[in-house]
Coordinates of C-alpha atoms in Angstrom, one line a residue:
Chain A
M1 CA -11.5 -4.0 -25.5
Q2 CA -12.2 -1.8 -22.6
A3 CA -10.6 -1.6 -19.1
A4 CA -13.6 -3.0 -17.4
E5 CA -13.5 -6.1 -19.6
I6 CA -10.0 -7.1 -18.6
D7 CA -9.7 -6.0 -15.0
E8 CA -9.6 -8.6 -12.2
E9 CA -10.4 -8.9 -8.6
F10 CA -7.5 -7.9 -6.4
P11 CA -6.8 -8.0 -2.6
V12 CA -7.5 -4.7 -0.9
V13 CA -6.4 -3.3 2.4
D14 CA -8.3 -0.9 4.7
I15 CA -6.4 2.3 5.4
D16 CA -6.6 1.7 9.1
S17 CA -5.5 -1.9 9.0
P18 CA -2.0 -2.9 10.4
A19 CA 0.8 -2.1 8.0
L20 CA 2.2 -5.4 8.9
E21 CA -0.8 -7.1 7.4
A22 CA -0.4 -5.3 4.1
A23 CA 3.3 -6.1 4.0
R24 CA 2.6 -9.8 4.7
M25 CA -0.1 -9.9 2.1
L26 CA 2.2 -8.5 -0.5
A27 CA 5.1 -10.8 0.5
E28 CA 3.1 -14.0 0.6
H29 CA 1.2 -13.5 -2.7
S30 CA 4.0 -11.7 -4.5
L31 CA 1.6 -8.9 -5.4
P32 CA 2.9 -6.0 -7.6
G33 CA 1.4 -3.6 -5.1
I34 CA -1.5 -2.9 -2.8
V35 CA -4.9 -1.1 -3.2
V36 CA -5.9 0.9 -0.1
L37 CA -9.5 1.7 0.5
T38 CA -11.1 4.0 3.1
A39 CA -13.5 2.6 5.7
D40 CA -16.5 3.4 3.4
G41 CA -14.9 1.5 0.5
Q42 CA -13.6 4.5 -1.5
L43 CA -10.3 4.1 -3.3
Y44 CA -7.7 6.0 -1.4
A45 CA -4.3 4.9 -2.8
V46 CA -2.6 2.4 -5.0
L47 CA 0.9 1.7 -3.8
P48 CA 3.5 -0.2 -6.0
A49 CA 5.5 -2.9 -4.1
S50 CA 8.6 -0.7 -4.3
Q51 CA 6.8 1.9 -2.1
V52 CA 5.4 -0.6 0.3
V53 CA 9.0 -1.7 0.9
R54 CA 9.6 1.9 2.2
F55 CA 7.4 0.9 5.1
I56 CA 10.5 -0.8 6.6
V57 CA 12.9 2.0 5.9
P58 CA 13.3 4.4 8.9
S59 CA 12.3 7.9 7.9
Y60 CA 15.8 9.3 8.7
V61 CA 17.2 6.9 6.1
Q62 CA 14.6 7.9 3.5
D63 CA 15.6 11.5 4.1
D64 CA 19.3 10.7 3.8
P65 CA 20.0 7.5 1.9
Q66 CA 23.7 7.7 2.8
L67 CA 22.7 6.7 6.3
A68 CA 21.5 3.3 5.1
G69 CA 25.1 2.3 4.6
V70 CA 26.2 3.2 8.1
L71 CA 23.4 1.3 9.9
A72 CA 24.8 -1.8 11.7
E73 CA 23.7 -5.1 10.0
S74 CA 21.9 -6.1 13.2
T75 CA 19.9 -2.9 13.2
A76 CA 19.0 -3.3 9.6
D77 CA 17.9 -6.8 10.2
R78 CA 15.3 -5.7 12.7
A79 CA 13.9 -3.1 10.3
A80 CA 10.5 -4.8 10.2
E81 CA 10.0 -3.9 13.8
K82 CA 9.2 -0.5 12.5
L83 CA 5.9 -1.9 11.2
G84 CA 4.8 -3.1 14.6
G85 CA 1.7 -1.2 15.7
K86 CA 1.6 1.1 12.7
T87 CA -1.4 1.4 10.4
V88 CA -1.2 1.7 6.7
R89 CA -2.4 5.3 7.0
E90 CA 0.6 6.2 9.1
L91 CA 3.0 4.9 6.6
L92 CA 1.5 6.3 3.4
P93 CA 3.5 9.0 1.6
Q94 CA 2.9 12.5 3.0
H95 CA 2.0 14.0 -0.3
Q96 CA -0.8 12.2 -2.2
L97 CA 0.5 11.1 -5.5
T98 CA -1.7 11.0 -8.7
L99 CA -4.1 8.1 -8.3
P100 CA -3.4 5.4 -10.9
A101 CA -7.1 5.0 -11.8
A102 CA -8.7 4.5 -15.2
N103 CA -12.3 4.7 -16.3
A104 CA -14.2 1.5 -17.1
D105 CA -14.4 2.4 -20.8
D106 CA -10.7 3.4 -21.3
T107 CA -8.8 1.4 -24.0
I108 CA -5.9 -0.9 -23.3
I109 CA -3.6 1.8 -24.7
E110 CA -4.9 4.5 -22.3
V111 CA -4.3 2.1 -19.4
A112 CA -0.8 1.2 -20.7
A113 CA 0.1 4.9 -21.2
M114 CA -1.1 5.7 -17.6
M115 CA 0.8 2.7 -16.2
G116 CA 4.1 3.9 -17.9
R117 CA 3.6 7.5 -17.0
L118 CA 2.8 7.0 -13.4
R119 CA 5.3 4.0 -13.1
S120 CA 2.5 2.0 -11.5
P121 CA 2.5 -1.8 -11.9
L122 CA -1.3 -1.8 -11.3
I123 CA -4.2 0.4 -12.3
A124 CA -7.5 0.7 -10.5
V125 CA -10.5 0.6 -12.8
M126 CA -13.4 2.8 -11.6
K127 CA -17.0 2.4 -12.7
E128 CA -19.7 4.8 -11.4
G129 CA -17.3 6.0 -8.7
K130 CA -16.6 2.5 -7.3
L131 CA -13.6 0.2 -7.7
H132 CA -14.5 -2.2 -10.4
G133 CA -11.3 -4.2 -10.6
V134 CA -7.5 -3.9 -11.0
I135 CA -5.3 -4.3 -14.1
T136 CA -1.8 -5.4 -13.4
A137 CA 1.1 -4.9 -15.9
S138 CA 1.3 -8.6 -16.6
R139 CA -2.4 -8.9 -17.2
L140 CA -2.3 -5.9 -19.5
L141 CA 0.6 -7.4 -21.5
A142 CA -1.1 -10.8 -21.6
M143 CA -4.3 -9.3 -23.1
A144 CA -2.4 -7.1 -25.5
L145 CA -0.4 -10.1 -26.8
K146 CA -3.5 -12.2 -27.0
C147 CA -5.6 -9.9 -29.0
G148 CA -2.9 -8.2 -31.0
L149 CA -1.2 -11.2 -32.4
T150 CA -2.6 -14.6 -33.4
E151 CA -0.3 -17.5 -32.9
Q152 CA 0.1 -17.8 -36.7
A153 CA 1.3 -14.2 -37.0
L154 CA 3.5 -14.6 -34.0
S155 CA 5.2 -17.6 -35.5
A156 CA 5.7 -15.6 -38.8
V157 CA 7.4 -12.9 -36.8
V158 CA 9.7 -15.3 -35.0
T159 CA 10.6 -17.1 -38.2
G160 CA 11.2 -13.8 -39.9
L161 CA 13.6 -12.8 -37.1
K162 CA 15.4 -16.1 -37.2
T163 CA 16.0 -16.2 -41.0
A164 CA 16.4 -12.4 -41.2
I165 CA 16.2 -12.7 -45.0
Q166 CA 14.2 -9.5 -45.3
P167 CA 14.0 -6.3 -43.2
A168 CA 11.5 -6.7 -40.3
P169 CA 8.1 -5.5 -41.3
T170 CA 7.0 -2.3 -39.6
R171 CA 3.6 -3.8 -38.8
V172 CA 2.8 -7.4 -38.2
G173 CA -0.3 -9.2 -37.0
V174 CA -3.8 -9.8 -38.2
A175 CA -4.2 -7.3 -40.9
P176 CA -8.0 -6.8 -41.5
S177 CA -7.4 -6.3 -45.2
T178 CA -6.1 -9.9 -45.7
A179 CA -8.7 -11.5 -43.5
Chain B
M1 CA 21.8 -10.4 6.5
Q2 CA 23.4 -9.3 3.3
A3 CA 22.0 -8.8 -0.2
A4 CA 23.9 -11.8 -1.6
E5 CA 22.3 -14.0 1.1
I6 CA 18.7 -13.3 0.1
D7 CA 18.9 -12.7 -3.6
E8 CA 17.4 -15.3 -6.0
E9 CA 17.8 -16.5 -9.6
F10 CA 15.7 -14.6 -12.0
P11 CA 14.9 -14.9 -15.7
V12 CA 17.0 -12.6 -17.8
V13 CA 16.7 -11.4 -21.4
D14 CA 19.4 -10.6 -23.9
I15 CA 19.3 -7.0 -25.2
D16 CA 19.0 -8.2 -28.8
S17 CA 16.3 -10.7 -28.2
P18 CA 12.8 -10.0 -29.5
A19 CA 10.8 -7.6 -27.4
L20 CA 7.8 -9.9 -27.9
E21 CA 9.7 -12.6 -26.0
A22 CA 10.4 -10.3 -23.1
A23 CA 6.8 -9.2 -22.9
R24 CA 5.5 -12.8 -23.0
M25 CA 7.9 -13.9 -20.3
L26 CA 6.7 -11.1 -18.1
A27 CA 3.1 -11.8 -18.8
E28 CA 3.2 -15.5 -18.4
H29 CA 5.2 -15.6 -15.2
S30 CA 3.7 -12.4 -13.7
L31 CA 7.2 -11.0 -13.2
P32 CA 7.7 -7.6 -11.5
G33 CA 10.1 -6.6 -14.2
I34 CA 12.9 -7.8 -16.5
V35 CA 16.6 -7.9 -16.3
V36 CA 18.4 -7.1 -19.5
L37 CA 21.9 -8.3 -20.2
T38 CA 24.4 -7.5 -22.9
A39 CA 25.6 -10.3 -25.3
D40 CA 28.7 -10.8 -23.0
G41 CA 26.5 -11.2 -19.9
Q42 CA 26.9 -7.7 -18.4
L43 CA 24.0 -6.1 -16.6
Y44 CA 22.5 -3.5 -19.0
A45 CA 19.1 -2.5 -17.6
V46 CA 16.5 -3.5 -15.0
L47 CA 13.0 -2.5 -16.3
P48 CA 10.0 -2.5 -14.0
A49 CA 6.8 -4.1 -15.5
S50 CA 5.2 -0.7 -15.7
Q51 CA 8.0 0.3 -18.2
V52 CA 7.8 -2.9 -20.2
V53 CA 4.2 -2.1 -20.7
R54 CA 5.3 1.0 -22.5
F55 CA 6.6 -1.3 -25.3
I56 CA 3.1 -1.5 -26.6
V57 CA 2.4 2.3 -26.4
P58 CA 3.1 4.1 -29.7
S59 CA 5.7 6.7 -29.1
Y60 CA 3.5 9.6 -30.3
V61 CA 1.1 8.6 -27.5
Q62 CA 4.0 8.5 -24.9
D63 CA 4.9 12.0 -26.0
D64 CA 1.3 13.2 -25.8
P65 CA -0.8 11.1 -23.4
Q66 CA -4.0 13.0 -24.5
L67 CA -3.7 11.2 -27.8
A68 CA -4.4 7.8 -26.1
G69 CA -8.0 8.8 -25.6
V70 CA -8.6 9.6 -29.2
L71 CA -7.2 6.3 -30.6
A72 CA -10.0 4.1 -31.9
E73 CA -10.6 1.0 -29.8
S74 CA -9.7 -1.3 -32.7
T75 CA -6.4 0.5 -33.1
A76 CA -5.7 0.3 -29.4
D77 CA -6.5 -3.5 -29.5
R78 CA -3.8 -4.1 -32.1
A79 CA -1.2 -2.3 -30.0
A80 CA 0.9 -5.4 -29.5
E81 CA 1.7 -5.4 -33.2
K82 CA 4.1 -2.7 -32.4
L83 CA 6.3 -5.3 -30.7
G84 CA 6.6 -7.4 -33.9
G85 CA 10.1 -7.6 -35.2
K86 CA 11.5 -5.1 -32.6
T87 CA 14.3 -6.1 -30.2
V88 CA 14.4 -5.2 -26.5
R89 CA 17.3 -2.7 -27.4
E90 CA 15.0 -0.8 -29.7
L91 CA 12.4 -0.3 -27.1
L92 CA 14.5 0.6 -24.1
P93 CA 14.1 4.2 -22.8
Q94 CA 16.3 6.7 -24.7
H95 CA 18.0 8.0 -21.6
Q96 CA 19.7 5.4 -19.4
L97 CA 18.1 5.5 -15.9
T98 CA 20.1 4.9 -12.7
L99 CA 20.7 1.1 -12.6
P100 CA 18.9 -0.4 -9.6
A101 CA 22.0 -2.5 -8.6
A102 CA 23.2 -3.3 -5.1
N103 CA 26.4 -4.7 -3.8
A104 CA 26.6 -8.3 -2.5
D105 CA 27.3 -7.0 1.1
D106 CA 24.6 -4.3 1.2
T107 CA 22.2 -4.6 4.1
I108 CA 18.4 -5.2 3.7
I109 CA 17.8 -1.6 4.6
E110 CA 20.2 -0.3 1.9
V111 CA 18.4 -2.5 -0.6
A112 CA 15.0 -1.3 0.6
A113 CA 16.0 2.3 0.5
M114 CA 17.3 1.9 -3.1
M115 CA 14.1 0.1 -4.1
G116 CA 11.9 2.9 -2.8
R117 CA 14.1 5.7 -4.1
L118 CA 14.4 4.3 -7.7
R119 CA 10.8 3.0 -7.6
S120 CA 12.1 -0.3 -8.8
P121 CA 10.3 -3.6 -7.8
L122 CA 13.5 -5.5 -8.3
I123 CA 17.2 -4.9 -7.5
A124 CA 20.1 -6.6 -9.2
V125 CA 22.7 -7.8 -6.8
M126 CA 26.3 -7.5 -8.1
K127 CA 29.3 -9.5 -6.9
E128 CA 32.7 -9.0 -8.4
G129 CA 31.1 -7.2 -11.4
K130 CA 28.8 -10.0 -12.2
L131 CA 25.0 -10.4 -11.6
H132 CA 24.7 -12.6 -8.5
G133 CA 21.0 -12.6 -8.2
V134 CA 17.9 -10.4 -8.0
I135 CA 15.9 -9.3 -5.0
T136 CA 12.2 -8.6 -5.6
A137 CA 10.1 -6.3 -3.4
S138 CA 8.1 -9.3 -2.2
R139 CA 11.2 -11.3 -1.4
L140 CA 12.6 -8.3 0.6
L141 CA 9.5 -7.9 2.6
A142 CA 9.3 -11.6 3.3
M143 CA 12.8 -11.7 4.6
A144 CA 12.4 -8.5 6.6
L145 CA 9.2 -9.9 8.2
K146 CA 10.9 -13.3 8.9
C147 CA 13.9 -12.0 10.6
G148 CA 12.5 -8.9 12.2
L149 CA 9.6 -10.3 14.0
T150 CA 9.1 -13.7 15.7
E151 CA 5.7 -15.2 15.6
Q152 CA 5.3 -14.5 19.3
A153 CA 6.1 -10.8 19.0
L154 CA 3.9 -10.7 15.9
S155 CA 0.9 -12.1 17.8
A156 CA 1.5 -9.7 20.6
V157 CA 1.3 -6.8 18.1
V158 CA -1.9 -8.1 16.6
T159 CA -3.4 -8.7 20.0
G160 CA -2.4 -5.3 21.1
L161 CA -4.0 -3.7 18.1
K162 CA -7.2 -5.7 18.5
T163 CA -7.7 -4.9 22.2
A164 CA -6.4 -1.3 21.8
I165 CA -6.4 -0.9 25.5
Q166 CA -3.2 1.1 25.5
P167 CA -1.5 3.4 22.9
A168 CA 0.5 1.5 20.3
P169 CA 4.1 1.1 21.4
T170 CA 6.6 3.0 19.3
R171 CA 8.8 0.0 19.0
V172 CA 7.5 -3.6 19.1
G173 CA 9.3 -6.9 18.5
V174 CA 12.1 -8.8 20.0
A175 CA 13.7 -6.2 22.3
P176 CA 17.2 -7.5 23.2
S177 CA 17.0 -5.9 26.6
T178 CA 14.1 -8.1 27.7
A179 CA 15.3 -11.3 26.1

């Protein structure tokens, strides 16, 4: 199973679109992050939701987190005003992070390892230099569970755990040798 | 607006429950992460989805990411077998990370700053030592947008951007001085 076989379409934002639009898109659809493209459709950044949230944190607070605690509640409540008139480009992190991008023919484990290492809840899948699709953490887990364990094996695991008569097997699933 | 006013109920997993169950819960409900409690209901860990995905990555690959590329595709496909019989406790990171937990009376900006700093898509909200609820990144953005910008101000921002007749104002929204 290769990355390009399990990736999905995902909403993208243009780097020069209003930051407010990106934040609303993420909030309304509960997205795990956003994919930012340049005007000519090139992949520019993949931001996890936790970093999009930084859009509403004043930069002096980001520099000194202690300050967040002394902001009046009314000021904190109007934090989203910070987004008004800003573009996504203006709010991207100063230093470009490693792009969480996989190749079309990467395996599910390569994608999972990259996801864990870069702490990114979504991985862009590239094919011939273009964005082919996106793999989210939940999609990856769903596919791994689907192809790694049949329902039968799964139920054996659960039963095994419940009865706990014998030590848990180190390897459970569809063993080709018994097929 | 305080953390305890905007937090929500969120599925939790017991530290000794099967890792498979946690992975399935995350996959099926597209959760941004999981909240792990001890047997007596104490908050133990908050794992972003990107770290739950590591559950299916063999530890020798986590130690040396280059190895992911040399695993046969068939081996990679059976990665989820690794979860069989393991508990959440066995798969948690060795070193305890800073717990992404806020106090009930923290402001939205304190929560957002913590989220960004710890790169956690969800923040546990504690009240009197107990888990009161969880704030996800999308919930936080939704609330920030809701209370920070009225529809009228929002439309003014969008119009302003579209016409682009004048430079973007540095601060847009409901300015108390003009109310």
